[in-house]
GROMACS .gro file of C-alpha atoms in nm:
model
  460
    1MET     CA    1   9.453  15.212   5.411
    2ALA     CA    2   9.625  14.885   5.494
    3ALA     CA    3   9.407  14.590   5.593
    4PRO     CA    4   9.395  14.507   5.966
    5PRO     CA    5   9.655  14.240   6.037
    6ASP     CA    6   9.574  13.897   6.175
    7ILE     CA    7   9.785  13.842   6.487
    8LEU     CA    8   9.877  13.490   6.374
    9GLN     CA    9  10.027  13.627   6.049
   10LEU     CA   10  10.250  13.897   6.200
   11SER     CA   11  10.625  13.867   6.241
   12LYS     CA   12  10.770  13.838   6.590
   13SER     CA   13  10.863  14.209   6.613
   14GLN     CA   14  10.522  14.311   6.476
   15VAL     CA   15  10.347  14.087   6.729
   16HIS     CA   16  10.536  14.255   7.012
   17LEU     CA   17  10.420  14.596   6.889
   18PHE     CA   18  10.067  14.465   6.847
   19GLU     CA   19  10.059  14.330   7.204
   20LYS     CA   20  10.181  14.667   7.331
   21PHE     CA   21   9.923  14.846   7.120
   22CYS     CA   22   9.650  14.625   7.271
   23CYS     CA   23   9.767  14.704   7.622
   24ILE     CA   24   9.767  15.078   7.552
   25TYR     CA   25   9.430  15.060   7.376
   26GLU     CA   26   9.270  14.880   7.671
   27ALA     CA   27   9.434  15.110   7.928
   28LEU     CA   28   9.297  15.417   7.750
   29ASN     CA   29   8.963  15.242   7.690
   30GLY     CA   30   8.990  15.316   7.319
   31GLN     CA   31   8.983  15.695   7.369
   32LYS     CA   32   9.232  15.964   7.279
   33ILE     CA   33   9.334  16.154   7.593
   34GLU     CA   34   9.476  16.502   7.539
   35SER     CA   35   9.686  16.513   7.857
   36GLN     CA   36  10.029  16.362   7.794
   37ILE     CA   37  10.090  16.306   8.168
   38GLN     CA   38   9.755  16.131   8.216
   39THR     CA   39   9.815  15.910   7.911
   40VAL     CA   40  10.154  15.798   8.044
   41GLN     CA   41  10.009  15.731   8.391
   42LEU     CA   42   9.722  15.519   8.257
   43THR     CA   43   9.954  15.305   8.046
   44THR     CA   44  10.226  15.243   8.309
   45ASN     CA   45  10.167  14.865   8.312
   46CYS     CA   46  10.228  14.839   7.938
   47PHE     CA   47  10.599  14.921   7.968
   48LYS     CA   48  10.904  14.807   8.158
   49SER     CA   49  10.950  14.974   8.495
   50ASN     CA   50  11.284  15.128   8.387
   51PHE     CA   51  11.125  15.315   8.092
   52THR     CA   52  11.118  15.691   8.149
   53PRO     CA   53  10.788  15.881   8.096
   54MET     CA   54  10.934  16.040   7.781
   55VAL     CA   55  11.023  15.701   7.628
   56ARG     CA   56  10.674  15.572   7.713
   57TRP     CA   57  10.507  15.874   7.555
   58ASN     CA   58  10.715  15.843   7.236
   59GLN     CA   59  10.611  15.477   7.198
   60ILE     CA   60  10.245  15.558   7.270
   61PHE     CA   61  10.246  15.843   7.020
   62TYR     CA   62  10.408  15.624   6.755
   63LEU     CA   63  10.179  15.323   6.804
   64MET     CA   64   9.852  15.511   6.841
   65TYR     CA   65   9.891  15.796   6.594
   66LYS     CA   66  10.197  15.770   6.368
   67SER     CA   67  10.249  15.402   6.285
   68ASN     CA   68  10.196  15.311   5.919
   69MET     CA   69  10.034  14.982   6.035
   70THR     CA   70   9.663  14.993   6.106
   71TYR     CA   71   9.591  14.762   6.397
   72ASN     CA   72   9.255  14.593   6.437
   73GLU     CA   73   9.103  14.694   6.773
   74ASP     CA   74   8.838  14.421   6.749
   75LYS     CA   75   9.107  14.155   6.715
   76CYS     CA   76   9.293  14.314   7.004
   77MET     CA   77   8.990  14.306   7.231
   78SER     CA   78   8.871  13.958   7.137
   79MET     CA   79   9.169  13.763   7.267
   80CYS     CA   80   9.133  13.864   7.632
   81ARG     CA   81   8.773  13.982   7.642
   82GLU     CA   82   8.596  13.695   7.469
   83GLU     CA   83   8.382  13.464   7.680
   84ALA     CA   84   8.551  13.148   7.807
   85ASN     CA   85   8.455  12.834   7.617
   86THR     CA   86   8.346  12.501   7.771
   87ILE     CA   87   8.690  12.340   7.770
   88SER     CA   88   8.834  12.646   7.947
   89TYR     CA   89   8.586  12.599   8.233
   90PHE     CA   90   8.708  12.240   8.260
   91TYR     CA   91   9.068  12.367   8.280
   92HIS     CA   92   8.959  12.622   8.539
   93VAL     CA   93   8.806  12.359   8.769
   94ALA     CA   94   9.109  12.130   8.721
   95TYR     CA   95   9.353  12.408   8.815
   96ILE     CA   96   9.153  12.499   9.126
   97LEU     CA   97   9.158  12.134   9.240
   98MET     CA   98   9.533  12.119   9.169
   99PHE     CA   99   9.586  12.437   9.370
  100ILE     CA  100   9.397  12.299   9.672
  101LEU     CA  101   9.570  11.959   9.660
  102THR     CA  102   9.921  12.096   9.598
  103VAL     CA  103   9.909  12.357   9.875
  104SER     CA  104   9.732  12.144  10.138
  105SER     CA  105   9.931  11.823  10.078
  106ASN     CA  106  10.271  11.996  10.083
  107LEU     CA  107  10.176  12.190  10.396
  108LEU     CA  108  10.093  11.852  10.550
  109VAL     CA  109  10.441  11.721  10.462
  110ILE     CA  110  10.606  12.035  10.604
  111PHE     CA  111  10.414  12.015  10.933
  112ALA     CA  112  10.475  11.639  10.955
  113ILE     CA  113  10.852  11.687  10.938
  114LEU     CA  114  10.862  11.992  11.167
  115LYS     CA  115  10.629  11.840  11.429
  116THR     CA  116  10.762  11.481  11.431
  117THR     CA  117  11.094  11.439  11.612
  118LYS     CA  118  11.178  11.113  11.437
  119LEU     CA  119  11.128  11.264  11.091
  120ARG     CA  120  11.299  11.591  11.182
  121SER     CA  121  11.608  11.414  11.317
  122THR     CA  122  11.675  11.233  10.987
  123ILE     CA  123  11.900  11.427  10.750
  124ALA     CA  124  11.730  11.288  10.438
  125ASN     CA  125  11.402  11.444  10.557
  126LEU     CA  126  11.566  11.789  10.561
  127PHE     CA  127  11.605  11.756  10.184
  128ILE     CA  128  11.246  11.632  10.153
  129LEU     CA  129  11.139  11.937  10.358
  130SER     CA  130  11.322  12.162  10.111
  131LEU     CA  131  11.150  11.983   9.821
  132ALA     CA  132  10.809  12.027   9.991
  133PHE     CA  133  10.867  12.404  10.025
  134SER     CA  134  10.959  12.423   9.656
  135ASP     CA  135  10.640  12.235   9.561
  136LEU     CA  136  10.435  12.455   9.796
  137PHE     CA  137  10.563  12.771   9.624
  138VAL     CA  138  10.466  12.623   9.287
  139GLY     CA  139  10.113  12.596   9.423
  140LEU     CA  140  10.115  12.949   9.568
  141PHE     CA  141  10.282  13.139   9.282
  142ILE     CA  142  10.249  12.940   8.956
  143ILE     CA  143   9.905  12.777   8.968
  144PRO     CA  144   9.709  13.102   9.041
  145ILE     CA  145   9.843  13.251   8.716
  146LYS     CA  146   9.736  12.936   8.532
  147ILE     CA  147   9.389  12.972   8.689
  148LYS     CA  148   9.373  13.327   8.548
  149LYS     CA  149   9.481  13.198   8.205
  150SER     CA  150   9.205  12.937   8.207
  151LEU     CA  151   8.946  13.216   8.235
  152ASN     CA  152   9.082  13.368   7.913
  153ASN     CA  153   9.080  13.052   7.699
  154MET     CA  154   9.442  12.981   7.802
  155HIS     CA  155   9.562  13.321   7.675
  156PHE     CA  156   9.801  13.522   7.891
  157CYS     CA  157   9.616  13.848   7.956
  158LEU     CA  158   9.834  14.002   8.226
  159ASN     CA  159  10.104  14.264   8.168
  160ASP     CA  160  10.477  14.222   8.096
  161GLU     CA  161  10.577  14.239   8.464
  162TRP     CA  162  10.351  13.946   8.550
  163CYS     CA  163  10.487  13.756   8.251
  164ARG     CA  164  10.844  13.802   8.376
  165PHE     CA  165  10.740  13.699   8.728
  166TYR     CA  166  10.566  13.388   8.591
  167ILE     CA  167  10.862  13.270   8.380
  168THR     CA  168  11.120  13.355   8.648
  169THR     CA  169  10.947  13.176   8.937
  170ASP     CA  170  10.866  12.877   8.717
  171ASN     CA  171  11.236  12.833   8.633
  172VAL     CA  172  11.346  12.897   8.992
  173PHE     CA  173  11.127  12.624   9.143
  174PHE     CA  174  11.193  12.382   8.856
  175SER     CA  175  11.570  12.414   8.911
  176ILE     CA  176  11.535  12.382   9.290
  177SER     CA  177  11.310  12.075   9.266
  178ILE     CA  178  11.533  11.873   9.034
  179THR     CA  179  11.850  11.971   9.225
  180ASN     CA  180  11.677  11.867   9.549
  181LEU     CA  181  11.601  11.526   9.399
  182LEU     CA  182  11.963  11.490   9.286
  183VAL     CA  183  12.091  11.571   9.637
  184ILE     CA  184  11.845  11.321   9.791
  185ALA     CA  185  11.965  11.050   9.551
  186ILE     CA  186  12.329  11.119   9.644
  187ASP     CA  187  12.236  11.114  10.014
  188ARG     CA  188  12.066  10.772   9.980
  189TYR     CA  189  12.368  10.633   9.792
  190ILE     CA  190  12.613  10.751  10.061
  191ALA     CA  191  12.389  10.608  10.337
  192LEU     CA  192  12.383  10.268  10.167
  193HIS     CA  193  12.737  10.246  10.028
  194TYR     CA  194  12.931  10.421  10.309
  195THR     CA  195  12.719  10.303  10.601
  196TYR     CA  196  12.963  10.364  10.888
  197ALA     CA  197  13.114  10.685  10.748
  198TYR     CA  198  12.774  10.839  10.662
  199PRO     CA  199  12.725  11.025  10.997
  200ARG     CA  200  13.067  11.190  10.953
  201ILE     CA  201  13.023  11.266  10.582
  202LEU     CA  202  12.683  11.436  10.604
  203THR     CA  203  12.614  11.625  10.926
  204ARG     CA  204  12.306  11.844  10.984
  205THR     CA  205  12.516  12.159  10.938
  206ARG     CA  206  12.649  12.039  10.603
  207ALA     CA  207  12.298  11.938  10.495
  208LYS     CA  208  12.168  12.291  10.572
  209ILE     CA  209  12.456  12.445  10.375
  210VAL     CA  210  12.375  12.217  10.079
  211ILE     CA  211  12.006  12.319  10.094
  212ALA     CA  212  12.094  12.691  10.104
  213ALA     CA  213  12.333  12.642   9.810
  214LEU     CA  214  12.078  12.460   9.593
  215TRP     CA  215  11.815  12.732   9.657
  216PHE     CA  216  12.069  12.998   9.559
  217TYR     CA  217  12.154  12.792   9.250
  218GLY     CA  218  11.785  12.775   9.151
  219ILE     CA  219  11.734  13.150   9.202
  220ILE     CA  220  12.034  13.225   8.978
  221TRP     CA  221  11.889  13.010   8.697
  222GLY     CA  222  11.553  13.184   8.736
  223PHE     CA  223  11.699  13.532   8.701
  224LEU     CA  224  11.924  13.430   8.411
  225ALA     CA  225  11.602  13.375   8.213
  226ASN     CA  226  11.550  13.755   8.210
  227ILE     CA  227  11.883  13.830   8.043
  228PRO     CA  228  11.908  13.816   7.659
  229TRP     CA  229  12.193  13.581   7.568
  230ASP     CA  230  12.228  13.712   7.213
  231ASP     CA  231  12.284  14.050   7.046
  232SER     CA  232  11.933  14.085   6.901
  233GLY     CA  233  11.831  14.351   7.154
  234ASN     CA  234  11.489  14.186   7.201
  235ASP     CA  235  11.344  14.110   7.543
  236ALA     CA  236  11.416  13.757   7.667
  237ILE     CA  237  11.061  13.725   7.808
  238THR     CA  238  10.768  13.860   7.606
  239ILE     CA  239  10.395  13.819   7.553
  240ASN     CA  240  10.366  13.667   7.207
  241ARG     CA  241  10.036  13.578   7.038
  242GLY     CA  242   9.854  13.563   7.369
  243SER     CA  243  10.122  13.351   7.538
  244CYS     CA  244  10.388  13.444   7.792
  245VAL     CA  245  10.700  13.300   7.632
  246LEU     CA  246  11.073  13.278   7.690
  247GLU     CA  247  11.247  13.380   7.367
  248ASN     CA  248  11.601  13.306   7.490
  249SER     CA  249  11.698  12.996   7.289
  250TYR     CA  250  12.048  12.963   7.437
  251TYR     CA  251  11.904  12.972   7.789
  252ILE     CA  252  11.648  12.702   7.705
  253TYR     CA  253  11.916  12.472   7.557
  254SER     CA  254  12.138  12.529   7.863
  255VAL     CA  255  11.854  12.447   8.105
  256PHE     CA  256  11.762  12.137   7.905
  257VAL     CA  257  12.119  12.003   7.917
  258LEU     CA  258  12.261  12.131   8.249
  259VAL     CA  259  11.956  12.157   8.475
  260PHE     CA  260  11.741  11.871   8.342
  261SER     CA  261  11.923  11.609   8.130
  262ILE     CA  262  12.248  11.567   8.325
  263PRO     CA  263  12.080  11.545   8.672
  264VAL     CA  264  11.820  11.300   8.538
  265ILE     CA  265  12.090  11.072   8.393
  266VAL     CA  266  12.302  11.094   8.711
  267MET     CA  267  11.999  11.013   8.929
  268GLY     CA  268  11.910  10.719   8.707
  269VAL     CA  269  12.261  10.575   8.745
  270ILE     CA  270  12.256  10.634   9.124
  271TYR     CA  271  11.924  10.453   9.173
  272ILE     CA  272  12.038  10.159   8.961
  273ARG     CA  273  12.349  10.138   9.183
  274ILE     CA  274  12.133  10.163   9.498
  275PHE     CA  275  11.913   9.871   9.393
  276LEU     CA  276  12.217   9.660   9.298
  277ILE     CA  277  12.386   9.732   9.634
  278ALA     CA  278  12.065   9.657   9.825
  279ARG     CA  279  12.022   9.326   9.642
  280HIS     CA  280  12.387   9.233   9.704
  281HIS     CA  281  12.356   9.304  10.078
  282ALA     CA  282  12.029   9.111  10.097
  283ASN     CA  283  12.194   8.805   9.936
  284ASP     CA  284  12.491   8.830  10.175
  285ILE     CA  285  12.263   8.843  10.479
  286VAL     CA  286  12.055   8.547  10.359
  287ASN     CA  287  12.368   8.341  10.283
  288SER     CA  288  12.538   8.420  10.615
  289THR     CA  289  12.220   8.341  10.809
  290SER     CA  290  12.181   8.010  10.624
  291LEU     CA  291  12.548   7.917  10.683
  292SER     CA  292  12.524   8.000  11.055
  293HIS     CA  293  12.207   7.794  11.087
  294ASN     CA  294  12.376   7.494  10.921
  295ASN     CA  295  12.681   7.521  11.150
  296ASN     CA  296  12.465   7.532  11.461
  297SER     CA  297  12.259   7.238  11.339
  298LYS     CA  298  12.580   7.042  11.286
  299GLN     CA  299  12.699   7.125  11.640
  300ASN     CA  300  12.367   7.017  11.787
  301GLY     CA  301  12.381   6.695  11.586
  302ASP     CA  302  12.731   6.612  11.720
  303THR     CA  303  12.610   6.661  12.075
  304HIS     CA  304  12.309   6.441  12.013
  305HIS     CA  305  12.523   6.151  11.881
  306GLY     CA  306  12.752   6.156  12.188
  307ASP     CA  307  12.736   5.927  12.491
  308ILE     CA  308  12.368   5.917  12.592
  309SER     CA  309  12.440   5.794  12.944
  310LEU     CA  310  12.681   6.083  12.998
  311ILE     CA  311  12.418   6.330  12.888
  312LYS     CA  312  12.160   6.172  13.114
  313GLU     CA  313  12.391   6.182  13.416
  314LYS     CA  314  12.491   6.544  13.361
  315LYS     CA  315  12.170   6.723  13.271
  316PRO     CA  316  12.276   7.064  13.405
  317LYS     CA  317  12.588   7.057  13.187
  318ARG     CA  318  12.382   6.971  12.880
  319ARG     CA  319  12.144   7.254  12.961
  320SER     CA  320  12.430   7.499  13.002
  321ILE     CA  321  12.590   7.384  12.675
  322LEU     CA  322  12.262   7.425  12.487
  323LYS     CA  323  12.212   7.764  12.651
  324GLY     CA  324  12.557   7.872  12.534
  325ILE     CA  325  12.491   7.749  12.182
  326ARG     CA  326  12.153   7.922  12.179
  327SER     CA  327  12.294   8.251  12.309
  328SER     CA  328  12.578   8.256  12.054
  329PHE     CA  329  12.335   8.175  11.773
  330THR     CA  330  12.090   8.441  11.897
  331SER     CA  331  12.355   8.714  11.925
  332GLY     CA  332  12.485   8.635  11.577
  333PHE     CA  333  12.133   8.633  11.438
  334THR     CA  334  12.053   8.964  11.616
  335ARG     CA  335  12.354   9.134  11.459
  336ARG     CA  336  12.254   9.007  11.116
  337HIS     CA  337  11.892   9.103  11.186
  338ASP     CA  338  11.994   9.459  11.282
  339SER     CA  339  12.204   9.486  10.967
  340ALA     CA  340  11.919   9.350  10.758
  341GLN     CA  341  11.677   9.597  10.918
  342TYR     CA  342  11.913   9.889  10.846
  343TYR     CA  343  11.954   9.801  10.479
  344LYS     CA  344  11.583   9.731  10.450
  345MET     CA  345  11.506  10.076  10.594
  346ILE     CA  346  11.751  10.254  10.361
  347PHE     CA  347  11.623  10.056  10.062
  348LYS     CA  348  11.259  10.142  10.141
  349ALA     CA  349  11.346  10.511  10.174
  350SER     CA  350  11.538  10.494   9.845
  351LYS     CA  351  11.242  10.326   9.676
  352THR     CA  352  11.012  10.607   9.792
  353VAL     CA  353  11.245  10.878   9.662
  354ALA     CA  354  11.301  10.684   9.338
  355THR     CA  355  10.924  10.692   9.283
  356VAL     CA  356  10.929  11.070   9.337
  357TYR     CA  357  11.216  11.093   9.086
  358GLY     CA  358  11.022  10.887   8.831
  359THR     CA  359  10.715  11.108   8.873
  360PHE     CA  360  10.928  11.419   8.823
  361VAL     CA  361  11.085  11.284   8.503
  362VAL     CA  362  10.745  11.183   8.359
  363SER     CA  363  10.603  11.526   8.449
  364TRP     CA  364  10.885  11.745   8.321
  365ALA     CA  365  11.047  11.551   8.034
  366PRO     CA  366  10.772  11.635   7.778
  367VAL     CA  367  10.775  12.012   7.843
  368CYS     CA  368  11.157  12.025   7.837
  369ILE     CA  369  11.173  11.830   7.510
  370ILE     CA  370  10.893  12.035   7.351
  371SER     CA  371  11.055  12.367   7.455
  372ALA     CA  372  11.400  12.271   7.326
  373THR     CA  373  11.260  12.128   7.000
  374LEU     CA  374  11.034  12.426   6.929
  375HIS     CA  375  11.324  12.669   6.950
  376ALA     CA  376  11.525  12.455   6.710
  377CYS     CA  377  11.234  12.377   6.475
  378VAL     CA  378  10.925  12.597   6.507
  379GLU     CA  379  10.721  12.396   6.254
  380CYS     CA  380  10.797  12.054   6.408
  381PHE     CA  381  10.490  12.044   6.632
  382GLY     CA  382  10.273  12.291   6.443
  383ALA     CA  383  10.253  12.458   6.780
  384GLU     CA  384  10.130  12.804   6.689
  385PRO     CA  385   9.810  12.871   6.884
  386THR     CA  386   9.497  12.897   6.674
  387GLU     CA  387   9.209  13.143   6.722
  388SER     CA  388   9.008  12.865   6.890
  389GLY     CA  389   9.274  12.810   7.154
  390HIS     CA  390   9.600  12.623   7.213
  391LYS     CA  391   9.700  12.281   7.089
  392TRP     CA  392   9.593  11.996   7.318
  393TYR     CA  393   9.950  11.881   7.389
  394THR     CA  394  10.047  12.237   7.488
  395VAL     CA  395   9.781  12.230   7.758
  396VAL     CA  396   9.850  11.874   7.875
  397PHE     CA  397  10.232  11.863   7.863
  398VAL     CA  398  10.318  12.229   7.928
  399ASN     CA  399  10.041  12.336   8.167
  400PHE     CA  400   9.913  12.028   8.352
  401LEU     CA  401  10.191  11.767   8.375
  402PRO     CA  402  10.457  11.986   8.547
  403ILE     CA  403  10.211  12.056   8.830
  404LEU     CA  404  10.158  11.682   8.876
  405ALA     CA  405  10.508  11.639   9.024
  406SER     CA  406  10.447  11.904   9.291
  407MET     CA  407  10.102  11.765   9.371
  408ALA     CA  408  10.188  11.394   9.375
  409ASN     CA  409  10.490  11.386   9.608
  410PRO     CA  410  10.297  11.396   9.940
  411PHE     CA  411  10.069  11.114   9.821
  412ILE     CA  412  10.376  10.905   9.732
  413TYR     CA  413  10.512  10.954  10.084
  414ALA     CA  414  10.175  10.859  10.234
  415ILE     CA  415  10.150  10.540  10.026
  416LEU     CA  416  10.509  10.416  10.056
  417SER     CA  417  10.630  10.546  10.395
  418LYS     CA  418  10.484  10.418  10.722
  419GLN     CA  419  10.653  10.698  10.920
  420TYR     CA  420  10.486  10.967  10.709
  421ARG     CA  421  10.150  10.792  10.735
  422ARG     CA  422  10.175  10.798  11.114
  423ALA     CA  423  10.279  11.165  11.113
  424PHE     CA  424   9.994  11.261  10.876
  425LYS     CA  425   9.741  11.083  11.100
  426LYS     CA  426   9.867  11.264  11.410
  427ILE     CA  427   9.842  11.604  11.239
  428LEU     CA  428   9.496  11.536  11.097
  429LEU     CA  429   9.379  11.414  11.438
  430GLY     CA  430   9.502  11.743  11.582
  431VAL     CA  431   9.343  11.960  11.313
  432TYR     CA  432   9.009  11.778  11.312
  433PRO     CA  433   8.996  11.646  11.670
  434LYS     CA  434   8.618  11.627  11.711
  435SER     CA  435   8.539  11.414  11.408
  436PHE     CA  436   8.834  11.180  11.464
  437ARG     CA  437   8.768  11.168  11.840
  438TRP     CA  438   8.410  11.061  11.771
  439MET     CA  439   8.540  10.782  11.544
  440ARG     CA  440   8.790  10.671  11.812
  441GLU     CA  441   8.523  10.680  12.085
  442GLN     CA  442   8.290  10.470  11.872
  443SER     CA  443   8.570  10.221  11.810
  444ASN     CA  444   8.671  10.212  12.179
  445SER     CA  445   8.312  10.175  12.302
  446SER     CA  446   8.247   9.887  12.065
  447SER     CA  447   8.576   9.726  12.173
  448LYS     CA  448   8.487   9.766  12.543
  449ALA     CA  449   8.140   9.625  12.484
  450SER     CA  450   8.282   9.319  12.310
  451LYS     CA  451   8.533   9.265  12.594
  452LYS     CA  452   8.257   9.301  12.857
  453SER     CA  453   8.031   9.051  12.682
  454TYR     CA  454   8.324   8.810  12.650
  455ALA     CA  455   8.406   8.844  13.024
  456GLU     CA  456   8.043   8.787  13.118
  457SER     CA  457   8.026   8.476  12.901
  458VAL     CA  458   8.343   8.339  13.065
  459LEU     CA  459   8.208   8.404  13.416
  460LEU     CA  460   7.880   8.238  13.330
   0.00000   0.00000   0.00000
């Protein structure tokens, strides 16, 4: 009899059979069931939904009774039934905190935009709303599966259907998020570079069409992950050595280049251009203000050096002249001030989104590079999972960092945007009115008391 194989020493095709054997073994609870119909029904989750009962039975019969390989049931059971170790409990707590923060913070952004007229009326915030929904869905659909993995020492112990759902949704929301950021960068550039034409270039209707198109684009990329791009006949998404993996190398290279690398480079160039334009406009405004101030000073100086007796005799005329000079200076300054305020506002919004872009790149660059490199060179990272668990960088860069982008965005808005801070406060005051009302009443009562004591001291 052949020795029981170690899962880490099997070939890829053997591992796939072993994973299926484990699923069947657990579904049947290690017992041989005489009824063919009952056996097929109990093992439904171990096969693709389009497999007929006859195909399922043939595979079960081959794996359980006819295969010349003797699988080790103990090894099969240990991967998903062993007790979680200490580090896995740490991962579990971390994922739960990430879930709470990601869902609650992105819901806060969504409500802030929908409930605040000023935020809702800005086209750029429609794209931020789309990004917030994408991040929210990451929290609702991706993180719960990671929480389940953390209870099994980071092994994927769900069936093939859940594996396909996990990979598909992950790619959908990744594609939508980065495309959203690209569209926001383009929007900021148009607003700054084509200031007067911007309202005609990007209307609300066009913005909604763009958002619908980028979501459709992301969904297409997600479903393309399920299609094998080669002639091997193997599934594109499989459970391999306790991990839910995407085996489609051509798809991974395409995503790395088309969905990640090109948008990141384009966004980088756009934000460099935005900062250069903003600095150029700031210098122009400062120079024009300084020049206008010098001209007005010169005019005032000429008036001062005129005939003093004439000025004294005609005070009303002097006053009217000064009033005219002051009004022309003020109107010119107001126009420059309004222009400065506009560019300052656009620049601040661009700075906020640039920070979001930087966070996204830091969060997703490692996992994209690792995925592309591993499919080109399997031994480069020594990334095969060991019996004690996964490599540390797999957990940090593949599991934790990508969630950081979805979780951090609302906090970036709160720190860098005064409008979002105001909107968040209003929503929180509405959700928790009693506690915040008590704080306001305490503040108001202390303020009234101080005013009363001040009034009494004045009267005395």
